[in-house]
Coordinates of C-alpha atoms and ligand atoms in Angstrom, one line a residue:
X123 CA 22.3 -11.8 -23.7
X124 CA 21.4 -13.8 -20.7
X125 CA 18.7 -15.7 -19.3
X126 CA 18.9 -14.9 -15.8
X127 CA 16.7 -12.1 -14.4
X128 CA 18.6 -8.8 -13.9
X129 CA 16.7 -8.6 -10.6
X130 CA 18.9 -11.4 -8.9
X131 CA 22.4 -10.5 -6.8
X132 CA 24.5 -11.8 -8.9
X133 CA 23.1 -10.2 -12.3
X134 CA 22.5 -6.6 -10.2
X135 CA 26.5 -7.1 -9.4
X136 CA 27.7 -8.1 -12.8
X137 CA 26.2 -5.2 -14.6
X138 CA 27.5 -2.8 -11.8
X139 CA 30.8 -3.8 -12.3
X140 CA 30.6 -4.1 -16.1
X141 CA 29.4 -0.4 -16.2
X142 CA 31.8 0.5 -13.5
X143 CA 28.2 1.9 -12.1
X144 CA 28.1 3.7 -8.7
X145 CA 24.8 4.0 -7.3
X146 CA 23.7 8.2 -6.5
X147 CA 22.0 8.6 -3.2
X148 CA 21.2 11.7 -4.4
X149 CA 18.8 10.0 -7.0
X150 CA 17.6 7.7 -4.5
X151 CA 19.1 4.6 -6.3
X152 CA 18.1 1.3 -4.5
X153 CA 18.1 -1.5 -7.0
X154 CA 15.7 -4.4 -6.4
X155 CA 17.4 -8.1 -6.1
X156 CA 14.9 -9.8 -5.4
X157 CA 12.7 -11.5 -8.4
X158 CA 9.9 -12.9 -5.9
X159 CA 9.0 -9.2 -4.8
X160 CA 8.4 -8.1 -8.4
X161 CA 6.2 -11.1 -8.8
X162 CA 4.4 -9.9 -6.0
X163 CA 4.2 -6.1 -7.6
X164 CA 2.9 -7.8 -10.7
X165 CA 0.3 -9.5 -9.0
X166 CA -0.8 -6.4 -7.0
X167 CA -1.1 -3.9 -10.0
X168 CA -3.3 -7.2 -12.2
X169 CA -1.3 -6.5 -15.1
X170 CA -2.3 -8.4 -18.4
X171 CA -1.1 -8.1 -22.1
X172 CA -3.8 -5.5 -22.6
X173 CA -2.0 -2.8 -19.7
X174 CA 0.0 -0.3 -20.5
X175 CA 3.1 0.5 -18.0
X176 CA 4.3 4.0 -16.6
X177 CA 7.7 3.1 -15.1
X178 CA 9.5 6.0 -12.7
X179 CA 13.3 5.8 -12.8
X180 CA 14.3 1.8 -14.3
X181 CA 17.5 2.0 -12.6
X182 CA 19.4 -1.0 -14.1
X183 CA 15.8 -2.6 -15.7
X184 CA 15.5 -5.4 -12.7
X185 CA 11.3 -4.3 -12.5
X186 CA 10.7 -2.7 -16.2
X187 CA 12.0 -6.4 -17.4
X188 CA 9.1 -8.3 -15.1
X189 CA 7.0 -5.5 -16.3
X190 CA 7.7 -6.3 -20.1
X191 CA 6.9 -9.6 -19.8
X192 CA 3.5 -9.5 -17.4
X193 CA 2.2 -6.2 -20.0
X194 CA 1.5 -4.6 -23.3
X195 CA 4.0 -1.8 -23.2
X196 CA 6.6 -0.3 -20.7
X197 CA 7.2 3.7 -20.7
X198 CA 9.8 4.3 -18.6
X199 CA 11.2 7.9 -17.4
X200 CA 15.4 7.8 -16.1
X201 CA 16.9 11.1 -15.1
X202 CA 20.2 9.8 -14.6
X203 CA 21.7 10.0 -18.1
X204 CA 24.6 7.1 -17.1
X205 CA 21.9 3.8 -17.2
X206 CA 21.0 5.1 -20.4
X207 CA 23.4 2.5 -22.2
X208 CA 23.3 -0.1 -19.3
X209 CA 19.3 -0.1 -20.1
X210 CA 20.0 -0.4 -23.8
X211 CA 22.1 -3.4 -23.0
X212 CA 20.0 -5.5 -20.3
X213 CA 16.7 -4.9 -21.9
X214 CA 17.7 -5.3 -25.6
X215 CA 15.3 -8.6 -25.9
X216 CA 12.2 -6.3 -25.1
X217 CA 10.3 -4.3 -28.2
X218 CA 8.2 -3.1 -25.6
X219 CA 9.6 -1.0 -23.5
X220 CA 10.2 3.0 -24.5
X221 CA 12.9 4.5 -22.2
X222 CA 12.5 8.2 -22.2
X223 CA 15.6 10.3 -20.4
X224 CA 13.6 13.0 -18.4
X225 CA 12.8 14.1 -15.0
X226 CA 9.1 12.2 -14.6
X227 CA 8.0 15.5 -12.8
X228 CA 8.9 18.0 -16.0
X229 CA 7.8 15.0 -18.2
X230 CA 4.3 16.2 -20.7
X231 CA 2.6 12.9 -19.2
X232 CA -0.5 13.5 -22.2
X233 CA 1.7 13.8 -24.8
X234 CA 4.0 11.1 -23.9
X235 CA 1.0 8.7 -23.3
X236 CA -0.5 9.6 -26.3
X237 CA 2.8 9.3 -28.4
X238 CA 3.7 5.7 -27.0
X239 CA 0.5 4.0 -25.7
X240 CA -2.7 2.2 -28.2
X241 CA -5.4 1.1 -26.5
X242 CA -6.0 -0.6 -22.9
X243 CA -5.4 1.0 -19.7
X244 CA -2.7 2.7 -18.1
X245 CA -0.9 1.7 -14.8
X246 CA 1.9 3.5 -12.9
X247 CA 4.1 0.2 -11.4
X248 CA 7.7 1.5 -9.7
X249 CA 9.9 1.5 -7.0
X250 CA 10.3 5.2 -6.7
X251 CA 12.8 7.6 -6.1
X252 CA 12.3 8.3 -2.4
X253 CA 13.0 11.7 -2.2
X254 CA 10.6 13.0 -4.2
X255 CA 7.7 10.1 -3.5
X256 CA 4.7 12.7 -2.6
X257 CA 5.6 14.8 -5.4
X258 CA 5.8 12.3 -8.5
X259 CA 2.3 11.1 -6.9
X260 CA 0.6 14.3 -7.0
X261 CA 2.1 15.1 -10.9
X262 CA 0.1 11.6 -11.6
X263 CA -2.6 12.4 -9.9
X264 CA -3.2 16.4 -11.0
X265 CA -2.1 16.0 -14.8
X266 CA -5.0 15.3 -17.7
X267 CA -4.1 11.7 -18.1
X268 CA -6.3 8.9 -16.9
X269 CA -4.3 6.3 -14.5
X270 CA -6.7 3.3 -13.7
X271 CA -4.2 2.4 -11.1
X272 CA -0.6 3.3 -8.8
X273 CA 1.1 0.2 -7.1
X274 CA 4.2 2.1 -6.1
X275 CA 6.9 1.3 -3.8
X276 CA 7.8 3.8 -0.9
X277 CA 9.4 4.3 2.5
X278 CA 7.3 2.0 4.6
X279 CA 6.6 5.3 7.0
X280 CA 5.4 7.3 4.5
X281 CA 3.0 4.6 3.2
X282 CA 1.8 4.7 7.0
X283 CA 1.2 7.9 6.9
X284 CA -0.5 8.6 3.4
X285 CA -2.9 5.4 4.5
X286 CA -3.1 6.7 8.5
X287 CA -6.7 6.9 10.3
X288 CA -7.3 9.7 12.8
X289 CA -6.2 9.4 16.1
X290 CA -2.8 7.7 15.1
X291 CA 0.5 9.1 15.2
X292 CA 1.1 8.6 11.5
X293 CA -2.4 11.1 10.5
X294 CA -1.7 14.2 9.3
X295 CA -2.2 16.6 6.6
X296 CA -0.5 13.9 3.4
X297 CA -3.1 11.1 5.1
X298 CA -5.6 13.7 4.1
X299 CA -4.4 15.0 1.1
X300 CA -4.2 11.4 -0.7
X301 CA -7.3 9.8 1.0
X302 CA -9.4 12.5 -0.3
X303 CA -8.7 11.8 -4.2
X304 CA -7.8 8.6 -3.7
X305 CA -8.6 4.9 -2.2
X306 CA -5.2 3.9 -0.7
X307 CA -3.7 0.2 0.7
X308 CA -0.8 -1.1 2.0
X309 CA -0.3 -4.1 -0.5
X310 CA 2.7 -5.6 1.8
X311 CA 6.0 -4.7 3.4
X312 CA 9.8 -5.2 1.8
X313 CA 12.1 -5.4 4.1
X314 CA 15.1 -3.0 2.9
X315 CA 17.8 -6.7 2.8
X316 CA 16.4 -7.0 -0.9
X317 CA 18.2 -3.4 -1.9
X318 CA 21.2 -2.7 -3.5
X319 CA 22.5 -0.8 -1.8
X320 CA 21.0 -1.3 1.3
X321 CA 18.7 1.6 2.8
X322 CA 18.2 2.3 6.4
X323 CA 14.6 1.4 6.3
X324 CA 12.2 -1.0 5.2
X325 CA 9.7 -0.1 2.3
X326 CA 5.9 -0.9 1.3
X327 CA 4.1 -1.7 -1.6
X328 CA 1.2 0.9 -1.8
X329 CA -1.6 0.3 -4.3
X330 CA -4.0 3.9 -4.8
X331 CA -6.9 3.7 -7.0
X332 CA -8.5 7.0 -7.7
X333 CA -12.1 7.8 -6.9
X334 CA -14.5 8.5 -9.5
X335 CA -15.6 11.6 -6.7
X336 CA -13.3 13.1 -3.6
X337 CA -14.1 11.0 -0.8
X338 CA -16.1 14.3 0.7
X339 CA -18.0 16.7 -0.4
X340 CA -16.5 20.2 0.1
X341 CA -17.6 23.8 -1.4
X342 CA -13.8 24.6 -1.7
X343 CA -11.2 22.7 -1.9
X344 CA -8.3 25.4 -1.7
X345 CA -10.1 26.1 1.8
X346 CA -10.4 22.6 2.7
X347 CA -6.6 22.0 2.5
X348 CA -5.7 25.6 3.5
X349 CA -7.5 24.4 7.4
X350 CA -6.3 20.9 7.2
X351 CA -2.8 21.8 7.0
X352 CA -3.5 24.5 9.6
X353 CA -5.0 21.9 11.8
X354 CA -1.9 20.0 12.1
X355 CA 0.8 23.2 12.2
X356 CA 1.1 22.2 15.8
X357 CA -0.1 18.5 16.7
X358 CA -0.2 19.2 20.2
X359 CA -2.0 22.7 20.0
X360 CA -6.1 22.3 20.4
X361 CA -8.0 22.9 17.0
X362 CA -8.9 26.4 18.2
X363 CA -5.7 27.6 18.8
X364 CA -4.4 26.4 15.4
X365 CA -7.3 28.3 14.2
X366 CA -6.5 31.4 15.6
X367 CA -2.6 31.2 14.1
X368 CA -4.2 30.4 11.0
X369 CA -7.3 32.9 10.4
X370 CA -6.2 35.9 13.2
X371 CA -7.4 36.5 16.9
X372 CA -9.7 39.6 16.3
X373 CA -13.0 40.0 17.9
X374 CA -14.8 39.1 14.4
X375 CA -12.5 36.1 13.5
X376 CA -13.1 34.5 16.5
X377 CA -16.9 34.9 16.9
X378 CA -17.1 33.5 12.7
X379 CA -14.8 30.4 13.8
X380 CA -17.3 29.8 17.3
X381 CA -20.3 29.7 14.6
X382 CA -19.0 27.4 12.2
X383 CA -18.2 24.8 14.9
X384 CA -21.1 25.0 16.2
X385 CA -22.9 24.1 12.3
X386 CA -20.0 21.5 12.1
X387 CA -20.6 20.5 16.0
X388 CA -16.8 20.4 16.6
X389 CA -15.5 20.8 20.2
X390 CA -12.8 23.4 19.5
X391 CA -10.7 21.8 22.5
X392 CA -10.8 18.9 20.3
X393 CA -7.0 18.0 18.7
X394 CA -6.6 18.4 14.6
X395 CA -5.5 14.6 14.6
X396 CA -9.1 13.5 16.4
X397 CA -10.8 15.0 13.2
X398 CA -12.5 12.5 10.4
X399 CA -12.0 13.9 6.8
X400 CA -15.6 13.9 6.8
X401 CA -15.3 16.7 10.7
X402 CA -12.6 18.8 8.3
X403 CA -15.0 19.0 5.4
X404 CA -18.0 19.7 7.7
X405 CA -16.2 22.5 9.1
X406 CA -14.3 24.0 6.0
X407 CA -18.1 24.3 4.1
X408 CA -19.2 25.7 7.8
X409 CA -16.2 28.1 7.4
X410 CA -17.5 29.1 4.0
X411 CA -20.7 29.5 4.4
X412 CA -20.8 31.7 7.5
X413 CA -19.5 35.1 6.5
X414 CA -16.7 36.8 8.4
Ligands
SAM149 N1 13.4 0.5 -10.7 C1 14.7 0.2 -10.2 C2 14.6 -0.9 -9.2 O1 13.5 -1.1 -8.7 O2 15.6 -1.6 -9.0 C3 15.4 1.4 -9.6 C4 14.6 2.1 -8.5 S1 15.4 3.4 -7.7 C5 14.6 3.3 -6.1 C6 14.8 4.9 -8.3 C7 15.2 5.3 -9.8 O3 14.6 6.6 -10.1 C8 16.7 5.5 -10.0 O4 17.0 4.8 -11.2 C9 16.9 7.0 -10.2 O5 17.9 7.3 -11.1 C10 15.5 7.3 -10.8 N2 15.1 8.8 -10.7 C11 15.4 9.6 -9.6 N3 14.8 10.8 -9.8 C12 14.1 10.7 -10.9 C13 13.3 11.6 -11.6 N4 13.1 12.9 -11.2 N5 12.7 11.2 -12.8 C14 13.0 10.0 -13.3 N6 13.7 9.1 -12.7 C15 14.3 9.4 -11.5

């Protein structure tokens, strides 16, 4: 047992060499070294004793220790069977931290909450696994569990674009996707020296809360995100030839898509990145209420 945070160089390189660990790219593994950036992930998500903790993928325990000490209780999910034991070791002065080994994304978030958490809130706080950063977000976000808050760490480019505003390069179809369920910031940047090992880019902090309603009101949703996704096939295609790919080019089609952007009062030469979430939901409800 030591003292010294697991978060620091020296601590991160003892326990690599004591478990003879290599780090999988494959599993995006980045440790954290640096124990003034998981102050400031602490400080973002307002944790208290009375907060419980969802943890993706502990790694070596750097951030699930700061969590244990800043909240009520830790559940963490590690796919990669080998930090198992190194997690049993580091964090044996914790009794409140659950490590479960399971992919997040198969993981019965319900049950599990249910099984480990008592009272208070629940939080997800991680440094996630790159690679699959949209999708653990969405498994949050579309499963029965109530998550009074995200603060999770990302490639600093994707944060851009999931927080984007039209007219930007970075705005596109995930802008949409997360703004609409959810209220999104950019807490702050980590540059990518604080990694072990290293990654080619620099990351963000990103704290989502989600709204009690969709930030617009649409008649269907499955509509909504079938034309928003169409919108942006080809970013440098107007909006009505992305319509046309999307719906057909017959004589019908293309008199139903003139009417309902006319109700939405949408230039069709306009560009999919120029629209407002509030343009794509006027048009999508236009698109369902005129008949084809
Ligand atoms: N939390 C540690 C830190 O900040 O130093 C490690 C973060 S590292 C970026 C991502 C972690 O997620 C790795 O430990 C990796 O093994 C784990 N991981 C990758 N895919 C996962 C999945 N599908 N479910 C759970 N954990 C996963």
């Amino acid at each position: 047992m030591t003292d010294k945070l697991i978060a620091t160089p020296s601590r991160t390189n003892e326990i690599m060499k004591k478990y003879n660990l290599k780090t999988k790219k494959s599993l995006g593994q980045n440790f954290i070294t640096d124990p003034n950036i998981l102050e400031k992930i602490v400080t973002t998500a307002q944790l208290d004793k009375f907060t419980n903790v969802v943890e993706v993928g502990p790694g070596i325990g750097g951030l699930t220790e700061i969590l244990a000490q800043h909240s009520k209780k830790v559940l963490a999910y590690e796919l990669d069977q080998r930090l198992l034991p190194v997690l049993a070791d580091t964090l044996q002065q914790y009794d409140n931290i659950t490590v479960l080994h399971q992919d997040v994304l198969q993981a019965h978030l319900a049950k599990d909450f249910a099984e480990n958490f008592e009272a208070g809130p629940v939080k997800v706080v991680a440094n996630l696994p790159y690679y699959i950063t949209t999708p653990i977000m969405m498994h949050f976000l579309e499963s029965d569990v109530e998550v009074a808050q995200l603060v999770v760490m990302m490639q600093k480019e994707v944060a851009e674009r999931i927080t984007a505003k039209p007219n930007s390069k970075a705005y596109g179809s995930l802008s949409i996707a997360v703004q609409y369920f959810m209220d999104a910031q950019i807490a702050f940047i980590v540059p990518k020296t604080v990694f072990v090992p290293q990654p080619n880019v620099d990351s963000a902090i990103l704290s989502l809360e989600k709204r009690s309603e969709p930030l617009v009101s649409v008649v269907d949703e499955k509509q909504f995100f079938k034309l928003v996704k169409g919108a942006f096939q080809l970013r440098r295609k107007t909006l009505w030839n992305n319509l046309l790919s999307m719906y057909g080019k017959d004589e019908a089609v293309r008199t139903w898509l003139t009417e309902a952007l006319q109700t939405a009062e949408i230039d069709p030469i306009r560009r999919g990145e120029s629209l407002s979430i509030e343009d794509f939901a006027r048009l999508s409800n236009a698109l369902v209420n005129s008949k084809l």
